[in-house]
Coordinates of N, CA and C in Angstrom, one line a residue:
M165 N -12.3 13.5 3.8 CA -12.1 12.6 4.8 C -13.0 11.4 4.9
G166 N -14.3 11.6 4.5 CA -15.3 10.6 4.3 C -15.0 9.6 3.3
F167 N -14.5 10.0 2.2 CA -14.1 9.1 1.1 C -12.9 8.2 1.5
W168 N -12.0 8.9 2.3 CA -10.7 8.2 2.8 C -11.3 7.1 3.7
V169 N -12.2 7.3 4.6 CA -12.5 6.4 5.6 C -13.3 5.1 4.7
F170 N -14.1 5.6 3.8 CA -14.8 4.6 2.9 C -13.8 3.6 2.3
M171 N -12.8 4.3 1.7 CA -11.7 3.4 0.9 C -11.0 2.6 1.9
I172 N -10.6 3.0 3.2 CA -10.1 2.2 4.2 C -10.8 1.0 4.5
V173 N -12.1 1.2 4.7 CA -12.9 0.1 5.0 C -13.0 -0.9 3.8
A174 N -13.2 -0.5 2.7 CA -13.2 -1.2 1.4 C -11.9 -2.0 1.2
D175 N -10.7 -1.4 1.5 CA -9.5 -1.9 1.4 C -9.1 -2.9 2.5
M176 N -9.8 -3.0 3.5 CA -9.6 -4.0 4.7 C -10.5 -5.2 4.4
V177 N -11.4 -5.1 3.6 CA -12.4 -6.3 3.3 C -11.6 -7.5 3.1
M178 N -10.8 -7.6 2.0 CA -10.1 -8.6 1.6 C -9.1 -9.2 2.6
P179 N -8.2 -8.4 3.2 CA -7.4 -8.9 4.2 C -8.1 -9.6 5.4
L180 N -9.2 -8.9 5.8 CA -9.9 -9.4 7.0 C -10.7 -10.8 6.6
L181 N -11.2 -10.8 5.4 CA -11.9 -12.1 5.0 C -10.8 -13.2 5.0
M182 N -9.5 -12.9 4.5 CA -8.4 -13.9 4.5 C -8.1 -14.3 5.8
V183 N -8.1 -13.5 6.8 CA -7.8 -13.9 8.2 C -9.0 -14.8 8.6
I184 N -10.3 -14.4 8.4 CA -11.3 -15.1 8.9 C -11.4 -16.4 8.3
M185 N -11.4 -16.5 6.9 CA -11.6 -17.8 6.2 C -10.4 -18.6 6.5
G186 N -9.3 -18.0 6.6 CA -8.0 -18.8 7.0 C -8.3 -19.5 8.3
R187 N -8.8 -19.0 9.3 CA -9.0 -19.5 10.6 C -10.1 -20.6 10.5
V188 N -11.1 -20.4 9.7 CA -12.1 -21.4 9.5 C -11.6 -22.5 8.8
F189 N -10.7 -22.4 7.7 CA -10.1 -23.5 7.0 C -9.2 -24.3 8.0
V190 N -8.6 -23.7 9.0 CA -7.8 -24.4 9.9 C -8.6 -25.1 11.0
K191 N -9.5 -24.4 11.7 CA -10.3 -24.9 12.7 C -11.5 -25.7 12.3
H192 N -12.1 -25.3 11.2 CA -13.4 -26.1 10.8 C -13.4 -26.1 9.2
P193 N -12.5 -27.0 8.7 CA -12.4 -27.1 7.4 C -13.6 -27.9 6.8
P194 N -14.0 -27.6 5.5 CA -15.1 -28.6 5.0 C -14.8 -30.1 5.3
K195 N -15.6 -30.7 5.7 CA -15.5 -32.2 6.1 C -15.1 -33.1 5.0
T196 N -15.9 -32.9 3.9 CA -15.7 -33.7 2.7 C -15.4 -32.9 1.5
I197 N -14.8 -33.5 0.6 CA -14.6 -32.9 -0.8 C -15.9 -32.6 -1.4
N198 N -16.1 -31.3 -1.8 CA -17.5 -30.8 -2.5 C -17.1 -29.8 -3.6
N199 N -18.2 -29.4 -4.3 CA -18.1 -28.6 -5.4 C -18.5 -27.1 -5.0
V200 N -18.8 -26.9 -3.8 CA -19.3 -25.6 -3.3 C -18.5 -24.8 -2.5
Y201 N -17.8 -25.4 -1.6 CA -17.0 -24.6 -0.6 C -15.6 -25.2 -0.3
G202 N -14.6 -24.3 -0.3 CA -13.3 -24.9 0.1 C -12.2 -24.4 -0.8
Y203 N -11.1 -24.9 -0.7 CA -9.9 -24.8 -1.4 C -9.8 -25.9 -2.5
R204 N -10.5 -25.6 -3.7 CA -10.8 -26.6 -4.7 C -9.9 -26.4 -6.0
T205 N -8.8 -27.3 -5.9 CA -7.9 -27.6 -7.1 C -7.9 -28.9 -7.4
V206 N -7.3 -29.3 -8.6 CA -7.2 -30.7 -9.0 C -6.5 -31.5 -7.9
L207 N -5.3 -31.1 -7.5 CA -4.6 -31.8 -6.6 C -5.2 -31.9 -5.2
S208 N -5.9 -30.8 -4.8 CA -6.4 -30.8 -3.5 C -7.7 -31.8 -3.4
R209 N -8.3 -32.0 -4.5 CA -9.5 -32.9 -4.6 C -9.3 -34.4 -4.8
K210 N -8.0 -34.7 -4.9 CA -7.7 -36.0 -5.2 C -8.2 -37.1 -4.2
N211 N -8.2 -36.8 -2.9 CA -8.6 -37.7 -1.9 C -8.8 -36.8 -0.6
Q212 N -9.3 -37.4 0.4 CA -9.6 -36.7 1.7 C -8.3 -36.2 2.4
Q213 N -7.3 -37.0 2.2 CA -6.0 -36.5 2.8 C -5.4 -35.3 2.1
T214 N -5.5 -35.2 0.8 CA -4.9 -34.0 0.0 C -5.9 -32.9 0.4
W215 N -7.2 -33.1 0.6 CA -8.2 -32.1 0.9 C -8.0 -31.5 2.2
D216 N -7.8 -32.3 3.2 CA -7.6 -31.9 4.6 C -6.1 -31.1 4.6
Y217 N -5.1 -31.5 4.0 CA -3.9 -30.9 4.1 C -3.9 -29.5 3.4
A218 N -4.5 -29.5 2.2 CA -4.7 -28.4 1.5 C -5.3 -27.3 2.4
H219 N -6.4 -27.6 2.9 CA -7.1 -26.5 3.7 C -6.3 -26.1 4.9
D220 N -5.5 -27.0 5.5 CA -4.6 -26.7 6.7 C -3.6 -25.5 6.2
C221 N -3.0 -25.9 5.1 CA -1.8 -25.1 4.4 C -2.5 -23.7 4.1
C222 N -3.6 -23.8 3.3 CA -4.2 -22.5 2.8 C -4.7 -21.6 3.9
G223 N -5.3 -22.2 4.9 CA -5.7 -21.5 6.1 C -4.7 -20.7 6.8
R224 N -3.6 -21.5 7.2 CA -2.4 -21.0 7.8 C -1.8 -19.8 6.9
L225 N -1.6 -20.0 5.8 CA -1.1 -19.0 4.9 C -2.1 -17.8 4.7
W226 N -3.4 -18.0 4.6 CA -4.3 -16.9 4.4 C -4.2 -16.0 5.8
Q227 N -4.2 -16.7 6.9 CA -4.2 -16.0 8.1 C -2.9 -15.1 8.4
K228 N -1.8 -15.6 8.0 CA -0.5 -14.8 8.1 C -0.5 -13.6 7.0
T229 N -1.0 -14.0 5.8 CA -1.0 -13.0 4.8 C -1.9 -11.9 5.0
G230 N -3.1 -12.3 5.4 CA -4.2 -11.3 5.8 C -3.8 -10.4 6.8
L231 N -3.2 -10.9 7.9 CA -2.6 -10.0 9.0 C -1.7 -9.0 8.3
V232 N -0.7 -9.4 7.5 CA 0.3 -8.6 7.0 C -0.3 -7.6 6.0
M233 N -1.3 -8.0 5.3 CA -2.0 -7.0 4.4 C -2.8 -6.1 5.1
C234 N -3.3 -6.4 6.4 CA -4.1 -5.5 7.2 C -3.1 -4.3 7.6
L235 N -2.0 -4.6 8.1 CA -0.9 -3.8 8.5 C -0.4 -2.9 7.3
L236 N -0.1 -3.6 6.2 CA 0.2 -2.7 5.0 C -0.8 -1.8 4.4
T237 N -2.0 -2.2 4.5 CA -3.2 -1.3 4.1 C -3.1 -0.1 4.9
L238 N -2.9 -0.1 6.0 CA -2.8 1.1 6.9 C -1.7 1.9 6.7
L239 N -0.5 1.3 6.4 CA 0.7 2.0 6.0 C 0.6 2.7 4.6
V240 N -0.2 2.1 3.7 CA -0.4 2.7 2.5 C -1.4 3.8 2.7
A241 N -2.4 3.8 3.4 CA -3.6 4.6 3.5 C -3.2 5.9 4.3
L242 N -2.5 5.7 5.3 CA -2.3 6.8 6.2 C -1.6 8.1 5.6
P243 N -0.6 7.8 4.7 CA 0.1 8.9 4.1 C -0.7 9.7 3.1
V244 N -1.8 9.0 2.6 CA -2.7 9.7 1.6 C -3.9 10.3 2.2
K245 N -4.1 10.4 3.5 CA -5.3 10.9 4.2 C -5.7 12.1 3.7
D246 N -4.9 13.1 3.7 CA -5.3 14.5 3.2 C -4.9 15.0 1.9
R247 N -4.7 14.0 1.0 CA -4.2 14.4 -0.4 C -5.3 14.5 -1.3
G248 N -6.6 14.4 -1.0 CA -7.7 14.7 -2.0 C -8.4 13.5 -2.4
D249 N -9.6 13.4 -2.8 CA -10.3 12.3 -3.2 C -9.7 11.5 -4.4
T250 N -9.2 12.3 -5.3 CA -8.7 11.6 -6.5 C -7.4 10.9 -6.2
V251 N -6.5 11.4 -5.5 CA -5.2 10.7 -5.1 C -5.6 9.5 -4.2
V252 N -6.6 9.7 -3.2 CA -7.1 8.6 -2.4 C -7.5 7.5 -3.2
G253 N -8.4 7.8 -4.1 CA -9.1 6.9 -5.0 C -8.1 6.0 -5.8
W254 N -7.1 6.8 -6.4 CA -6.1 6.0 -7.2 C -5.2 5.2 -6.4
I255 N -4.6 5.7 -5.4 CA -3.7 4.9 -4.6 C -4.3 3.7 -3.9
L256 N -5.4 3.9 -3.2 CA -6.2 2.8 -2.5 C -6.9 1.9 -3.5
G257 N -7.2 2.3 -4.7 CA -7.7 1.6 -5.7 C -6.6 0.6 -6.3
I258 N -5.5 1.1 -6.5 CA -4.5 0.4 -6.9 C -4.1 -0.7 -5.8
W259 N -4.0 -0.3 -4.6 CA -3.8 -1.2 -3.5 C -4.7 -2.3 -3.5
V260 N -6.0 -2.1 -3.8 CA -6.9 -3.4 -3.9 C -6.5 -4.3 -5.0
C261 N -6.0 -3.9 -6.1 CA -5.4 -4.7 -7.1 C -4.2 -5.4 -6.6
V262 N -3.4 -4.9 -5.8 CA -2.2 -5.6 -5.3 C -2.8 -6.7 -4.4
Q263 N -3.7 -6.3 -3.6 CA -4.2 -7.3 -2.7 C -4.8 -8.6 -3.4
C264 N -5.5 -8.2 -4.6 CA -6.0 -9.3 -5.4 C -4.9 -10.2 -5.9
A265 N -3.8 -9.6 -6.3 CA -2.6 -10.3 -6.8 C -2.0 -11.3 -5.8
V266 N -1.9 -10.7 -4.6 CA -1.5 -11.5 -3.5 C -2.3 -12.6 -3.1
L267 N -3.7 -12.4 -3.1 CA -4.6 -13.6 -2.9 C -4.4 -14.6 -4.0
I268 N -4.2 -14.2 -5.2 CA -4.1 -15.2 -6.3 C -2.7 -16.0 -6.1
L269 N -1.7 -15.3 -5.8 CA -0.4 -15.9 -5.5 C -0.4 -16.9 -4.4
T270 N -1.4 -17.0 -3.5 CA -1.4 -17.9 -2.5 C -1.7 -19.3 -3.2
V271 N -2.3 -19.3 -4.2 CA -2.6 -20.7 -4.7 C -1.5 -21.5 -5.1
P272 N -0.5 -20.8 -6.0 CA 0.7 -21.6 -6.3 C 1.5 -21.9 -5.0
A273 N 1.5 -21.2 -4.1 CA 2.2 -21.5 -2.8 C 1.6 -22.7 -2.2
V274 N 0.4 -22.9 -2.0 CA -0.3 -24.0 -1.6 C 0.0 -25.2 -2.4
E275 N -0.2 -25.0 -3.8 CA 0.0 -26.2 -4.7 C 1.5 -26.7 -4.4
R276 N 2.5 -25.8 -4.3 CA 3.9 -26.3 -4.1 C 3.9 -27.3 -3.0
K277 N 3.4 -26.8 -1.9 CA 3.4 -27.6 -0.7 C 2.7 -28.9 -0.8
L278 N 1.6 -29.0 -1.6 CA 0.9 -30.1 -1.9 C 1.7 -31.1 -2.6
K279 N 2.4 -30.6 -3.7 CA 3.2 -31.4 -4.6 C 4.5 -31.8 -3.8
K280 N 4.9 -31.2 -2.8 CA 6.0 -31.7 -2.0 C 5.6 -32.9 -1.1
R281 N 4.4 -32.9 -0.7 CA 3.9 -33.9 0.1 C 3.2 -35.1 -0.5
F282 N 2.7 -34.8 -1.7 CA 1.8 -35.9 -2.4 C 2.3 -36.0 -3.9
D283 N 2.1 -37.1 -4.5 CA 2.4 -37.3 -5.8 C 1.3 -36.9 -6.7
G284 N 1.3 -37.0 -8.0 CA 0.1 -36.6 -8.8 C -1.1 -37.2 -8.6
D285 N -1.1 -38.4 -8.1 CA -2.3 -39.2 -7.8 C -2.8 -39.0 -6.3
G286 N -2.2 -38.1 -5.6 CA -2.6 -37.9 -4.2 C -2.1 -38.9 -3.2
N287 N -1.1 -39.8 -3.6 CA -0.5 -40.6 -2.8 C 0.7 -39.9 -1.9
L288 N 0.7 -40.1 -0.6 CA 1.6 -39.5 0.3 C 3.0 -39.8 -0.1
L289 N 3.9 -38.9 -0.1 CA 5.3 -39.2 -0.5 C 6.1 -39.6 0.7
V290 N 6.9 -40.4 0.6 CA 7.7 -40.8 1.8 C 8.9 -39.8 2.1

């Protein structure tokens, strides 16, 4: 039971961070383009307008995705509660890999939104 609780806590870190950082990106995004903090891709860094839009899109997507992943984490973890440490470790370990894949897949989703709104030079499309 103790290992299962540890794994639940570990598996909730990424979805909760997505919710928190998503909220930060929407409510208090980085003010200026920088090399340290924020959603940093080539297109998002073209100008301040692309930077602001990228953070709003990414933040909203991360909030929604993080909440869904929190719920799914519980749905994955509850059935394996009494199955033994090996099963719990494997199932919830694989689930962390799934969460990583979901996080990575948010990047192309945000980039698609940016490309629909801006051209390759960061100019707003009409």
